[in-house]
Structure formats: C-alpha cells, structure tokens
Amino acid sequence: MNSYYSHNPKFYVAVDCIIFGFKEGELFLLLLKRNFEPCKGGWSLMGGFTQESESTDDAAKRVLLELTGLEKVYMEQVGAFSAIDREPNERVISVAYYALINIDEYDRKLVQEHNAYWVNVNELPLLLFDHQQMVDKARKIMQQKASTKPIGFNLLPKLFTLSQLQSLYEVIYGEEMDKRNFRKRVAEMDYIEKTDKIDKYSSKRGAALYQFNSKAYRKDPKFKL
Amino acid sequence: MNSYYSHNPKFYVAVDCIIFGFKEGELFLLLLKRNFEPCKGGWSLMGGFTQESESTDDAAKRVLLELTGLEKVYMEQVGAFSAIDREPNERVISVAYYALINIDEYDRKLVQEHNAYWVNVNELPLLLFDHQQMVDKARKIMQQKASTKPIGFNLLPKLFTLSQLQSLYEVIYGEEMDKRNFRKRVAEMDYIEKTDKIDKYSSKRGAALYQFNSKAYRKDPKFKL
DNA sequence: TCAAAAGTGTTAAGTTTACACCCATGA
DNA sequence: TCATGGGTGTAAACTTAACACTTTTGA
C-alpha cells in the first residue's frame, strides 16, 4: 500500500441512470418502484455500484443493459453527486448518466423483473435521495445538447415522420414550434433523408418517413433545431 | 455493515482543480510542477483527496484554498474521470472542477510553496494522467457558460475597462471581435456599470472603468456576449 | 508631433418569426 | 362528406456583421 494514498478514505461509487424514452408526443423516464432495500417502496432511478474492473462509464452501461437489455445506447455523464448525507445509511458518491433509448426496443421482461415503469417526465413521483436533482440536471444538459447535436434521433425509431420529430423537440424544449419553420430547418439538413416509405398509422393521408444518415451528418456536421 | 453495500468495492475519490486566471489579454492555468510523488517532476493540476467529512464540492474548495488562499471563488464541476488506469499506482476516481479567479489576488507564498506556476492555456506542457482531458472539457464548459452567464467577471478585477472585458472574451472564444459591436452589446446590459474612475495604465488617454453589479443583474438576468 | 489605445453610428445582409390554406384518405 | 393530420411559401421584424474616423495624451 502506497502511503501517499493510504491515509485517505475510500468510498462506494455508484452510478445512476436517467433513461429517457419518447412516445406519442411525450417524454418518459424509466423509474424503479423499488422492491428492495434501502427505501423499498420508493421511486428511484436505476443504479448500481462501480466495480474494480470498470470505469463509471462502463458501470452505467452495465446498469442500463441490466435493466433494458440494450447495448450501444447514447449515454452522457451528468455529473458527480456527493453530498455527505445523500443516502441515509451509507456514504455513497454517485455519478449520474442520462441515456436516450428507442422506447420500442427495450426488453420488457427485464423491466418487469426490476419493477420499473415508464413515467411521464412532467408527472414524476417524489424521487428518493437526490434523484430529482439528477433528473433536473440531466434534462438541462440533454436539452442543451439536443439543440446543437443530433442526439434526438436516439429517441425515435429508425424511420420517423416530421411530425414525430417536431413533437419530440417540442417536448424537449417545453414549447410549441411552427410547423412550416420547423420543416424549413429540417429541409436544410441533408442528412435528414426522406425515404420512399409512408407511415399510415398516424394519419389517414399517410406521412413520409425520414431517416437520420449519420455518415452524411459527419461530412457536414451542422445541426440546429 | 449493511450487506447491500458491503460486497461492493470502495475507491479513493480525488478532486482536481482547473484554475483559470486572466492577465494582459491571455488566459492562464495555475499548474503544479510536482515536487512530490507520484510522478514527481511532471506537470499536473492541483488535486487532493475527498475526506469523509466533505462533498467533492467541499474538497475542491478546500484544495483551491490550500493553493491560493482564496475562498468564495466561482467553481463549477467538470465531471468525474474514472478510467481504471488513469493513475499509474492506485485506482483513483477523480472529480474535476474549474475555478475562475482574479489573478491579482491569490496568495503568492502558498503558490510558491506548492511549486505552482501560471501557464498560458495555449502553451501548456504535457500534463500527467488524464489532466489534459480535464482541461479540455473544462474549457469547453467554461466557454459555453461564459457566453450565457456573467461568470467572466470573476476573472477580472472589480474595476475593469471595456478593452479588458473584450480581450477576455476574445481569448475565451479564441476569436477576435468587433469593438463597436462588442460595446453596443455591453451598453445594453445595464448591470455593467460605468464608474467615474479612469484607468491610466493601459493607455495615455485613459479608459473608463466599469463594474459588474450583480444585484442589478439578478433583477434582469439576461446575458449574451 | 506622433504613436497608441479609447471612443463612437450607420447600413446591408442574414436570420427568425408570423401566418393560412389546400391535400389525401379512411371512417 | 367530413374530420384528421400532412404538406407547402412569403413578407415583415429583428438581429448580426461589416466598416473608419476622431479624440486624448504621454513620451
């Protein structure tokens, strides 16, 4: 043991995941109705402890996989939360991450086993610990990022209509947008490509389906919505 | 010991400080030329270990105080850095913070004792560990924040000239700005107040000294530079 | 007297916003 | 046939960008 380090304390380092999903014009978070201690019965984020073999990024990916069955998900760090009394029983420092997933593609069985539910972000229950703070910060960072980087597409199916895209951005920003102005901006981004497929679910007339071409985006990475 | 926690590993949790200063049109970082192990002789950020009695925010403030003698400094978290091998000898998870200080007001004796030096951000030496990554992320966050919140004033003396303010923003953004357009924008922010004092150092003619009125800012918190 | 930084307005270009109607279709 | 969401262009308001000369004074 190296004496430079050894007189310093060590801490449990947790990760907590703010998992965003989008459906029918609403943003949702995947939350646990805890069927385990501590604070059994309360609502919380999905979390877990960082292991020796992992970075916190790895741990967050593992925890997300454990709950949703999903890999290669868009995740970004929200920050470290370290108030002394942030958990009641033990000192735990937690690093929060947010994830953007396609709400149609997670593993329903795993979610059920964990007693997790999709909850509308605007109707959140009281969250345990400092999880509300984490959610607030995650939303702020995600909103900021979504306005300048094409991360929103992670919340949509591969094929989406412009109305879906618009209502996604409306719920991220919490404000309505003008349809014509929105489509004008989309039209300028060549990497948002119209396909020849038609969505027949959302309307009688049918709406053109679009896709995000990430390779084309990288050639000319300008984004603003 | 609670068994829910006890089978998980614990970690040293460090903090590292990216300390910005501004002088004569240049941005500087306060860096250690390490006169202690590990990696004695290398350049690094000032850091320290989080203690049981502290949040990481507290630890960062303590570490900054230890090096500069300054309290009540503007600090913001940059994020957690947790790669398994980010330090060579021991597993340490570090939370980085940046600080904006008035470069005229730190405790020179303390800085000397720590073998710390102000280094131009555009001429940084090779930094140890992942400290360059921390600096890069800190600069990005700081730049973003400085464009929408009046945090830049923390880098200036209480009284400053508009030329100083402009050259500060030029070095933060890494681009030149138009003097008349800049002053027009400043003129619209009523909380950037002209005083009746004149700075005679920077020019023969003398330049009006301004101050940031934080109370006035809070009344109408719009900022954009 | 001249070098060096301070100070000061106007115009053109570009961007953003506001706004309303026709289309296609399934029920 | 009608209710529903899909799709389309223009003009005014506003914001941003470009630009050059006069002032003051210490050396």
Short mmCIF file of C-alpha atoms (C1' of nucleotides) in Angstrom, two decimals:
data_model
loop_
_atom_site.label_atom_id
_atom_site.label_comp_id
_atom_site.label_asym_id
_atom_site.label_seq_id
_atom_site.Cartn_x
_atom_site.Cartn_y
_atom_site.Cartn_z
CA MET A 1 0.00 0.00 0.00
CA ASN A 2 1.30 3.41 -1.00
CA SER A 3 1.40 5.80 1.94
CA TYR A 4 0.60 8.81 -0.23
CA TYR A 5 -2.84 7.35 -0.69
CA SER A 6 -3.45 5.13 2.27
CA HIS A 7 -4.37 7.70 4.89
CA ASN A 8 -7.24 8.85 2.71
CA PRO A 9 -10.74 7.41 2.95
CA LYS A 10 -12.40 5.30 0.29
CA PHE A 11 -15.97 5.49 -0.89
CA TYR A 12 -18.63 3.46 -2.57
CA VAL A 13 -19.06 4.92 -6.04
CA ALA A 14 -22.48 4.34 -7.54
CA VAL A 15 -23.91 5.21 -10.92
CA ASP A 16 -27.50 6.27 -11.54
CA CYS A 17 -29.20 6.26 -14.92
CA ILE A 18 -31.73 8.77 -16.17
CA ILE A 19 -33.29 6.80 -19.01
CA PHE A 20 -35.30 8.84 -21.47
CA GLY A 21 -37.90 7.43 -23.84
CA PHE A 22 -40.28 9.17 -26.23
CA LYS A 23 -43.73 8.06 -27.30
CA GLU A 24 -46.77 9.80 -28.71
CA GLY A 25 -45.57 13.29 -28.08
CA GLU A 26 -44.45 12.68 -24.51
CA LEU A 27 -41.09 12.21 -22.81
CA PHE A 28 -40.80 9.42 -20.26
CA LEU A 29 -38.28 8.24 -17.70
CA LEU A 30 -37.79 4.62 -16.79
CA LEU A 31 -38.06 4.57 -13.00
CA LEU A 32 -37.88 1.85 -10.37
CA LYS A 33 -40.61 1.26 -7.87
CA ARG A 34 -38.07 -0.23 -5.50
CA ASN A 35 -38.78 -3.79 -4.41
CA PHE A 36 -35.53 -3.89 -2.43
CA GLU A 37 -33.86 -2.04 0.39
CA PRO A 38 -32.87 0.62 1.12
CA CYS A 39 -36.04 2.67 0.79
CA LYS A 40 -38.13 -0.19 -0.54
CA GLY A 41 -41.38 1.09 -1.98
CA GLY A 42 -39.96 4.44 -3.01
CA TRP A 43 -39.36 5.63 -6.56
CA SER A 44 -35.79 5.95 -7.75
CA LEU A 45 -33.51 5.89 -10.72
CA MET A 46 -31.91 2.63 -11.75
CA GLY A 47 -28.46 2.48 -10.21
CA GLY A 48 -25.61 0.21 -9.28
CA PHE A 49 -22.14 0.20 -7.86
CA THR A 50 -18.96 0.73 -9.78
CA GLN A 51 -16.69 -2.32 -9.67
CA GLU A 52 -12.90 -2.54 -9.63
CA SER A 53 -12.88 -3.66 -13.23
CA GLU A 54 -14.94 -0.76 -14.55
CA SER A 55 -14.92 2.94 -15.21
CA THR A 56 -18.13 4.68 -14.15
CA ASP A 57 -18.99 4.90 -17.86
CA ASP A 58 -18.72 1.10 -18.02
CA ALA A 59 -20.79 0.72 -14.89
CA ALA A 60 -23.52 2.95 -16.26
CA LYS A 61 -23.62 0.92 -19.47
CA ARG A 62 -23.79 -2.29 -17.47
CA VAL A 63 -26.60 -0.99 -15.29
CA LEU A 64 -28.55 0.15 -18.34
CA LEU A 65 -28.03 -3.22 -20.01
CA GLU A 66 -29.21 -4.97 -16.87
CA LEU A 67 -32.49 -3.10 -16.87
CA THR A 68 -33.24 -2.73 -20.57
CA GLY A 69 -31.21 -5.38 -22.38
CA LEU A 70 -29.85 -2.61 -24.60
CA GLU A 71 -26.26 -2.04 -25.67
CA LYS A 72 -24.61 0.73 -27.67
CA VAL A 73 -27.00 3.28 -26.29
CA TYR A 74 -26.36 7.01 -26.37
CA MET A 75 -25.24 7.98 -22.86
CA GLU A 76 -23.68 11.06 -21.41
CA GLN A 77 -22.40 11.87 -17.97
CA VAL A 78 -24.49 14.30 -15.93
CA GLY A 79 -22.05 14.72 -13.07
CA ALA A 80 -20.96 13.50 -9.67
CA PHE A 81 -23.29 13.84 -6.69
CA SER A 82 -21.51 13.63 -3.40
CA ALA A 83 -23.37 15.32 -0.55
CA ILE A 84 -22.42 13.55 2.67
CA ASP A 85 -25.96 12.60 3.54
CA ARG A 86 -27.32 11.96 0.06
CA GLU A 87 -28.11 8.38 1.05
CA PRO A 88 -29.43 7.65 4.51
CA ASN A 89 -27.42 4.60 5.57
CA GLU A 90 -24.05 4.77 3.95
CA ARG A 91 -21.81 7.34 2.36
CA VAL A 92 -22.12 6.82 -1.37
CA ILE A 93 -20.84 9.09 -4.10
CA SER A 94 -22.83 8.70 -7.29
CA VAL A 95 -22.12 9.61 -10.87
CA ALA A 96 -25.29 10.20 -12.86
CA TYR A 97 -25.70 9.44 -16.57
CA TYR A 98 -28.55 10.01 -18.92
CA ALA A 99 -29.45 7.61 -21.71
CA LEU A 100 -31.61 8.13 -24.79
CA ILE A 101 -33.33 4.97 -25.95
CA ASN A 102 -35.88 3.98 -28.53
CA ILE A 103 -38.84 3.19 -26.32
CA ASP A 104 -39.99 0.41 -28.65
CA GLU A 105 -36.86 -1.65 -28.29
CA TYR A 106 -36.15 -2.43 -24.65
CA ASP A 107 -36.53 -5.85 -23.02
CA ARG A 108 -39.95 -5.85 -21.39
CA LYS A 109 -39.24 -8.90 -19.28
CA LEU A 110 -36.17 -7.35 -17.65
CA VAL A 111 -38.02 -4.14 -16.96
CA GLN A 112 -40.86 -6.05 -15.36
CA GLU A 113 -38.47 -8.06 -13.21
CA HIS A 114 -36.95 -4.86 -11.89
CA ASN A 115 -40.37 -3.42 -11.21
CA ALA A 116 -39.63 -0.47 -13.48
CA TYR A 117 -42.15 1.78 -15.20
CA TRP A 118 -42.17 4.49 -17.81
CA VAL A 119 -43.29 7.71 -16.15
CA ASN A 120 -44.09 10.94 -17.95
CA VAL A 121 -41.32 13.45 -17.13
CA ASN A 122 -43.94 16.02 -16.34
CA GLU A 123 -45.71 13.78 -13.85
CA LEU A 124 -42.83 12.37 -11.85
CA PRO A 125 -43.48 10.97 -8.39
CA LEU A 126 -41.37 12.06 -5.44
CA LEU A 127 -37.94 10.56 -6.06
CA LEU A 128 -35.61 9.20 -3.40
CA PHE A 129 -32.28 10.67 -2.37
CA ASP A 130 -31.05 13.42 -4.70
CA HIS A 131 -32.50 11.75 -7.79
CA GLN A 132 -34.75 14.68 -8.63
CA GLN A 133 -31.69 16.92 -8.77
CA MET A 134 -30.03 14.43 -11.07
CA VAL A 135 -33.06 14.40 -13.32
CA ASP A 136 -33.22 18.18 -13.40
CA LYS A 137 -29.57 18.49 -14.35
CA ALA A 138 -29.88 15.70 -16.92
CA ARG A 139 -32.83 17.40 -18.57
CA LYS A 140 -30.96 20.68 -18.76
CA ILE A 141 -27.86 19.10 -20.27
CA MET A 142 -29.88 16.97 -22.66
CA GLN A 143 -31.93 19.95 -23.81
CA GLN A 144 -28.80 21.98 -24.43
CA LYS A 145 -27.13 19.13 -26.28
CA ALA A 146 -30.20 18.24 -28.33
CA SER A 147 -30.35 21.79 -29.66
CA THR A 148 -26.88 21.63 -31.20
CA LYS A 149 -26.18 17.93 -31.79
CA PRO A 150 -28.37 15.34 -33.50
CA ILE A 151 -28.87 13.22 -30.38
CA GLY A 152 -32.66 13.37 -30.50
CA PHE A 153 -32.79 10.67 -33.17
CA ASN A 154 -31.78 8.17 -30.49
CA LEU A 155 -35.25 8.63 -29.04
CA LEU A 156 -37.01 7.87 -32.34
CA PRO A 157 -37.40 4.74 -34.43
CA LYS A 158 -35.05 4.49 -37.40
CA LEU A 159 -37.90 5.73 -39.60
CA PHE A 160 -39.90 8.65 -38.32
CA THR A 161 -42.25 11.31 -39.61
CA LEU A 162 -41.54 15.02 -39.43
CA SER A 163 -44.48 15.42 -37.09
CA GLN A 164 -42.88 12.95 -34.70
CA LEU A 165 -39.57 14.77 -34.91
CA GLN A 166 -41.26 18.07 -34.27
CA SER A 167 -43.26 16.85 -31.30
CA LEU A 168 -40.06 15.34 -29.87
CA TYR A 169 -38.35 18.72 -30.00
CA GLU A 170 -41.42 20.43 -28.63
CA VAL A 171 -41.43 18.22 -25.57
CA ILE A 172 -37.66 18.53 -25.10
CA TYR A 173 -37.88 22.32 -25.17
CA GLY A 174 -41.24 22.54 -23.48
CA GLU A 175 -42.61 24.84 -26.17
CA GLU A 176 -44.61 24.65 -29.36
CA MET A 177 -42.97 25.25 -32.70
CA ASP A 178 -44.24 26.49 -36.02
CA LYS A 179 -44.69 23.62 -38.45
CA ARG A 180 -43.51 25.43 -41.56
CA ASN A 181 -40.49 26.98 -39.91
CA PHE A 182 -39.56 23.63 -38.38
CA ARG A 183 -39.75 21.85 -41.72
CA LYS A 184 -37.76 24.59 -43.41
CA ARG A 185 -34.91 23.99 -40.95
CA VAL A 186 -35.14 20.22 -41.38
CA ALA A 187 -35.02 20.61 -45.15
CA GLU A 188 -31.65 22.34 -44.84
CA MET A 189 -30.13 19.34 -43.09
CA ASP A 190 -29.38 16.99 -45.94
CA TYR A 191 -28.63 14.12 -43.58
CA ILE A 192 -32.29 14.02 -42.53
CA GLU A 193 -33.36 12.00 -45.52
CA LYS A 194 -36.82 11.43 -46.86
CA THR A 195 -37.40 7.76 -47.67
CA ASP A 196 -39.97 6.41 -50.08
CA LYS A 197 -41.81 4.78 -47.21
CA ILE A 198 -45.08 6.07 -45.86
CA ASP A 199 -46.36 5.92 -42.32
CA LYS A 200 -50.05 5.03 -42.32
CA TYR A 201 -50.59 4.85 -38.57
CA SER A 202 -50.51 8.47 -37.62
CA SER A 203 -52.92 9.80 -40.22
CA LYS A 204 -55.33 8.82 -42.94
CA ARG A 205 -53.39 10.56 -45.63
CA GLY A 206 -50.10 9.00 -44.57
CA ALA A 207 -46.86 10.81 -43.77
CA ALA A 208 -43.47 10.47 -45.41
CA LEU A 209 -40.93 8.58 -43.30
CA TYR A 210 -37.49 10.10 -42.80
CA GLN A 211 -34.20 8.70 -41.56
CA PHE A 212 -31.09 10.17 -39.98
CA ASN A 213 -27.98 9.43 -42.04
CA SER A 214 -25.11 9.65 -39.57
CA LYS A 215 -22.45 9.23 -42.23
CA ALA A 216 -23.84 12.18 -44.18
CA TYR A 217 -24.03 14.14 -40.93
CA ARG A 218 -20.34 13.61 -40.26
CA LYS A 219 -19.48 15.07 -43.66
CA ASP A 220 -21.12 18.36 -42.75
CA PRO A 221 -21.89 18.34 -39.05
CA LYS A 222 -24.09 21.36 -38.66
CA PHE A 223 -27.22 20.93 -36.60
CA LYS A 224 -29.66 23.38 -35.09
CA LEU A 225 -33.25 22.77 -34.08
CA MET B 1 -22.12 -3.05 7.89
CA ASN B 2 -25.04 -3.23 5.53
CA SER B 3 -24.80 -6.24 3.24
CA TYR B 4 -26.46 -4.41 0.34
CA TYR B 5 -23.35 -2.29 0.12
CA SER B 6 -20.57 -4.33 1.63
CA HIS B 7 -19.79 -6.64 -1.24
CA ASN B 8 -19.02 -3.64 -3.43
CA PRO B 9 -15.58 -2.09 -3.72
CA LYS B 10 -14.57 1.32 -2.44
CA PHE B 11 -12.42 3.87 -4.17
CA TYR B 12 -10.24 6.81 -3.45
CA VAL B 13 -12.12 9.85 -4.73
CA ALA B 14 -9.90 12.75 -5.68
CA VAL B 15 -10.69 16.23 -6.89
CA ASP B 16 -8.63 18.16 -9.43
CA CYS B 17 -8.84 21.89 -9.99
CA ILE B 18 -8.53 23.69 -13.28
CA ILE B 19 -7.74 27.19 -12.06
CA PHE B 20 -8.18 29.92 -14.65
CA GLY B 21 -6.63 33.36 -14.44
CA PHE B 22 -6.62 36.25 -16.93
CA LYS B 23 -3.93 38.85 -17.45
CA GLU B 24 -2.93 41.13 -20.30
CA GLY B 25 -5.14 39.50 -22.88
CA GLU B 26 -4.10 35.94 -22.06
CA LEU B 27 -5.75 33.07 -20.20
CA PHE B 28 -3.61 31.13 -17.76
CA LEU B 29 -3.89 27.96 -15.71
CA LEU B 30 -2.29 27.51 -12.33
CA LEU B 31 -0.33 24.26 -12.65
CA LEU B 32 1.90 22.28 -10.33
CA LYS B 33 5.41 21.32 -11.21
CA ARG B 34 5.17 18.35 -8.87
CA ASN B 35 7.76 18.26 -6.12
CA PHE B 36 6.16 15.13 -4.66
CA GLU B 37 5.33 11.59 -5.71
CA PRO B 38 3.73 10.11 -7.68
CA CYS B 39 5.15 11.45 -10.91
CA LYS B 40 7.43 13.97 -9.24
CA GLY B 41 8.76 16.44 -11.77
CA GLY B 42 5.73 16.23 -14.05
CA TRP B 43 3.14 18.93 -14.61
CA SER B 44 -0.33 18.40 -13.18
CA LEU B 45 -3.42 20.08 -11.89
CA MET B 46 -3.72 20.82 -8.19
CA GLY B 47 -5.63 17.98 -6.59
CA GLY B 48 -6.46 16.30 -3.34
CA PHE B 49 -8.50 13.53 -1.82
CA THR B 50 -12.08 13.79 -0.73
CA GLN B 51 -12.47 13.19 3.00
CA GLU B 52 -15.32 11.57 4.93
CA SER B 53 -16.50 14.93 6.17
CA GLU B 54 -16.74 16.53 2.74
CA SER B 55 -18.66 16.52 -0.51
CA THR B 56 -16.43 16.70 -3.57
CA ASP B 57 -17.52 20.33 -3.92
CA ASP B 58 -16.18 20.95 -0.42
CA ALA B 59 -12.98 19.11 -1.22
CA ALA B 60 -12.43 21.16 -4.35
CA LYS B 61 -12.94 24.37 -2.40
CA ARG B 62 -10.51 23.18 0.25
CA VAL B 63 -7.89 22.25 -2.32
CA LEU B 64 -8.25 25.60 -4.04
CA LEU B 65 -7.94 27.40 -0.69
CA GLU B 66 -4.84 25.40 0.13
CA LEU B 67 -3.11 26.50 -3.06
CA THR B 68 -4.36 30.07 -3.48
CA GLY B 69 -5.61 31.22 -0.09
CA LEU B 70 -8.87 32.16 -1.79
CA GLU B 71 -12.40 31.47 -0.58
CA LYS B 72 -15.79 32.10 -2.14
CA VAL B 73 -14.41 31.50 -5.59
CA TYR B 74 -16.57 30.71 -8.60
CA MET B 75 -16.26 26.96 -9.18
CA GLU B 76 -18.16 24.53 -11.30
CA GLN B 77 -17.94 20.78 -11.67
CA VAL B 78 -16.45 19.50 -14.90
CA GLY B 79 -17.24 15.84 -14.36
CA ALA B 80 -15.99 12.54 -12.99
CA PHE B 81 -12.98 10.85 -14.55
CA SER B 82 -12.77 7.20 -13.75
CA ALA B 83 -10.76 5.19 -16.29
CA ILE B 84 -9.26 2.21 -14.48
CA ASP B 85 -5.71 3.14 -15.32
CA ARG B 86 -5.95 6.89 -15.14
CA GLU B 87 -3.34 6.92 -12.39
CA PRO B 88 -0.43 4.52 -12.56
CA ASN B 89 -0.18 3.20 -8.99
CA GLU B 90 -3.62 3.17 -7.50
CA ARG B 91 -7.20 3.20 -8.66
CA VAL B 92 -8.43 6.73 -8.10
CA ILE B 93 -11.65 8.25 -9.37
CA SER B 94 -11.37 11.98 -9.74
CA VAL B 95 -13.96 14.72 -9.98
CA ALA B 96 -12.66 17.77 -11.83
CA TYR B 97 -13.69 21.35 -11.10
CA TYR B 98 -12.79 24.58 -12.74
CA ALA B 99 -12.31 27.81 -10.85
CA LEU B 100 -12.24 31.40 -12.10
CA ILE B 101 -10.07 33.68 -10.02
CA ASN B 102 -8.80 37.21 -10.14
CA ILE B 103 -5.15 36.65 -10.93
CA ASP B 104 -4.10 39.64 -8.84
CA GLU B 105 -5.48 38.31 -5.60
CA TYR B 106 -4.05 34.90 -4.83
CA ASP B 107 -1.54 34.15 -2.07
CA ARG B 108 1.86 34.16 -3.75
CA LYS B 109 3.61 32.47 -0.83
CA LEU B 110 1.27 29.46 -0.92
CA VAL B 111 1.63 29.14 -4.65
CA GLN B 112 5.39 29.23 -4.37
CA GLU B 113 5.39 26.61 -1.61
CA HIS B 114 3.39 24.29 -3.85
CA ASN B 115 5.74 24.93 -6.75
CA ALA B 116 2.85 26.15 -8.87
CA TYR B 117 3.06 28.41 -11.91
CA TRP B 118 0.72 30.31 -14.17
CA VAL B 119 0.94 28.82 -17.63
CA ASN B 120 -0.66 30.24 -20.76
CA VAL B 121 -3.54 27.93 -21.75
CA ASN B 122 -2.28 27.94 -25.30
CA GLU B 123 1.22 26.85 -24.28
CA LEU B 124 0.50 24.06 -21.84
CA PRO B 125 3.19 21.48 -21.11
CA LEU B 126 2.41 17.79 -21.29
CA LEU B 127 0.12 17.11 -18.35
CA LEU B 128 0.11 13.96 -16.25
CA PHE B 129 -2.65 11.39 -16.09
CA ASP B 130 -5.86 12.50 -17.83
CA HIS B 131 -5.40 16.11 -16.81
CA GLN B 132 -5.30 17.37 -20.38
CA GLN B 133 -8.73 15.83 -20.97
CA MET B 134 -9.99 17.54 -17.84
CA VAL B 135 -8.63 20.86 -19.06
CA ASP B 136 -10.19 20.41 -22.49
CA LYS B 137 -13.59 19.62 -21.04
CA ALA B 138 -13.31 22.47 -18.54
CA ARG B 139 -12.50 24.96 -21.29
CA LYS B 140 -15.47 23.81 -23.33
CA ILE B 141 -17.88 24.06 -20.41
CA MET B 142 -16.46 27.37 -19.30
CA GLN B 143 -16.70 28.82 -22.80
CA GLN B 144 -20.31 27.70 -23.12
CA LYS B 145 -21.20 29.07 -19.70
CA ALA B 146 -19.36 32.35 -20.20
CA SER B 147 -21.39 33.05 -23.31
CA THR B 148 -24.72 32.95 -21.49
CA LYS B 149 -23.92 33.76 -17.84
CA PRO B 150 -21.85 36.60 -16.44
CA ILE B 151 -19.13 34.40 -14.99
CA GLY B 152 -16.30 36.11 -16.86
CA PHE B 153 -16.22 38.95 -14.36
CA ASN B 154 -14.71 36.54 -11.85
CA LEU B 155 -11.55 36.67 -13.94
CA LEU B 156 -11.35 40.46 -13.87
CA PRO B 157 -10.62 42.98 -11.14
CA LYS B 158 -13.68 44.66 -9.64
CA LEU B 159 -13.00 47.63 -11.90
CA PHE B 160 -12.14 46.89 -15.49
CA THR B 161 -12.03 48.62 -18.85
CA LEU B 162 -14.13 47.58 -21.82
CA SER B 163 -10.97 46.69 -23.69
CA GLN B 164 -10.05 44.26 -20.92
CA LEU B 165 -13.53 42.77 -20.99
CA GLN B 166 -13.38 42.39 -24.75
CA SER B 167 -9.95 40.81 -24.77
CA LEU B 168 -11.12 38.40 -22.06
CA TYR B 169 -13.98 37.25 -24.25
CA GLU B 170 -11.73 37.09 -27.26
CA VAL B 171 -9.36 34.72 -25.51
CA ILE B 172 -12.22 32.64 -24.08
CA TYR B 173 -13.75 32.19 -27.54
CA GLY B 174 -10.46 32.11 -29.38
CA GLU B 175 -11.62 34.70 -31.87
CA GLU B 176 -11.43 38.42 -32.44
CA MET B 177 -14.48 40.60 -32.00
CA ASP B 178 -15.55 43.90 -33.46
CA LYS B 179 -15.02 46.69 -30.96
CA ARG B 180 -18.13 48.68 -31.81
CA ASN B 181 -20.42 45.69 -31.91
CA PHE B 182 -18.99 44.47 -28.60
CA ARG B 183 -19.54 47.80 -26.89
CA LYS B 184 -23.04 48.03 -28.27
CA ARG B 185 -23.90 44.72 -26.60
CA VAL B 186 -22.28 45.77 -23.34
CA ALA B 187 -24.24 49.01 -23.40
CA GLU B 188 -27.47 47.04 -23.39
CA MET B 189 -26.57 45.29 -20.15
CA ASP B 190 -27.40 47.87 -17.55
CA TYR B 191 -25.66 45.90 -14.82
CA ILE B 192 -22.30 46.54 -16.47
CA GLU B 193 -21.93 49.98 -14.98
CA LYS B 194 -19.58 52.75 -15.97
CA THR B 195 -17.89 54.29 -12.95
CA ASP B 196 -16.39 57.75 -12.78
CA LYS B 197 -12.93 56.23 -12.39
CA ILE B 198 -10.33 56.20 -15.12
CA ASP B 199 -7.68 53.62 -15.81
CA LYS B 200 -4.42 55.33 -16.71
CA TYR B 201 -2.22 52.23 -17.04
CA SER B 202 -3.47 50.80 -20.27
CA SER B 203 -3.32 53.92 -22.40
CA LYS B 204 -2.21 57.51 -22.48
CA ARG B 205 -5.69 58.79 -22.97
CA GLY B 206 -7.12 56.71 -20.12
CA ALA B 207 -10.09 54.37 -20.27
CA ALA B 208 -13.32 54.43 -18.29
CA LEU B 209 -13.53 51.77 -15.59
CA TYR B 210 -16.65 49.63 -15.38
CA GLN B 211 -18.04 47.31 -12.71
CA PHE B 212 -20.38 44.38 -12.69
CA ASN B 213 -23.41 44.96 -10.47
CA SER B 214 -24.63 41.50 -9.51
CA LYS B 215 -27.71 42.80 -7.73
CA ALA B 216 -28.80 44.66 -10.85
CA TYR B 217 -28.05 41.55 -12.90
CA ARG B 218 -30.37 39.43 -10.78
CA LYS B 219 -33.22 41.85 -11.44
CA ASP B 220 -32.99 41.24 -15.17
CA PRO B 221 -30.70 38.29 -15.76
CA LYS B 222 -30.14 38.43 -19.49
CA PHE B 223 -26.59 38.00 -20.68
CA LYS B 224 -25.06 37.32 -24.04
CA LEU B 225 -21.54 38.06 -25.21
"C1'" DT C 1 4.30 65.65 -33.15
"C1'" DC C 2 3.23 61.23 -33.27
"C1'" DA C 3 2.16 56.66 -31.59
"C1'" DA C 4 -1.25 54.09 -29.09
"C1'" DA C 5 -5.41 52.93 -27.22
"C1'" DA C 6 -10.31 54.98 -26.42
"C1'" DG C 7 -14.40 56.00 -28.08
"C1'" DT C 8 -18.37 56.38 -31.30
"C1'" DG C 9 -23.25 55.13 -35.75
"C1'" DT C 10 -24.93 53.58 -39.84
"C1'" DT C 11 -26.12 50.36 -43.37
"C1'" DA C 12 -26.50 45.93 -45.56
"C1'" DA C 13 -27.01 41.09 -45.01
"C1'" DG C 14 -28.82 37.42 -42.87
"C1'" DT C 15 -31.91 35.16 -39.73
"C1'" DT C 16 -36.09 34.47 -37.43
"C1'" DT C 17 -40.87 34.85 -36.88
"C1'" DA C 18 -45.65 35.08 -38.08
"C1'" DC C 19 -49.11 33.46 -40.64
"C1'" DA C 20 -53.41 30.26 -43.76
"C1'" DC C 21 -54.78 27.31 -46.97
"C1'" DC C 22 -55.16 23.01 -49.85
"C1'" DC C 23 -54.39 17.80 -49.94
"C1'" DA C 24 -55.26 12.94 -49.35
"C1'" DT C 25 -57.63 9.49 -47.13
"C1'" DG C 26 -60.37 6.33 -44.05
"C1'" DA C 27 -64.24 6.18 -41.47
"C1'" DT D 1 -68.75 14.05 -46.97
"C1'" DC D 2 -66.16 15.33 -43.43
"C1'" DA D 3 -62.72 15.11 -39.86
"C1'" DT D 4 -57.83 14.44 -39.36
"C1'" DG D 5 -53.19 15.17 -39.80
"C1'" DG D 6 -49.81 16.19 -43.98
"C1'" DG D 7 -47.79 19.34 -46.61
"C1'" DT D 8 -46.37 23.99 -48.56
"C1'" DG D 9 -44.22 29.96 -49.35
"C1'" DT D 10 -43.91 34.79 -48.44
"C1'" DA D 11 -43.22 39.12 -46.19
"C1'" DA D 12 -42.12 41.79 -42.05
"C1'" DA D 13 -39.39 42.19 -37.93
"C1'" DC D 14 -35.37 41.64 -35.86
"C1'" DT D 15 -30.53 40.54 -35.25
"C1'" DT D 16 -25.95 40.36 -36.64
"C1'" DA D 17 -22.00 41.81 -39.18
"C1'" DA D 18 -19.14 44.95 -41.57
"C1'" DC D 19 -16.94 49.02 -41.58
"C1'" DA D 20 -13.39 54.17 -40.43
"C1'" DC D 21 -12.51 58.04 -38.38
"C1'" DT D 22 -11.77 61.39 -34.32
"C1'" DT D 23 -10.04 62.01 -29.51
"C1'" DT D 24 -6.71 62.30 -25.86
"C1'" DT D 25 -2.31 62.41 -24.00
"C1'" DG D 26 2.41 60.82 -22.58
"C1'" DA D 27 6.69 60.10 -24.43
#
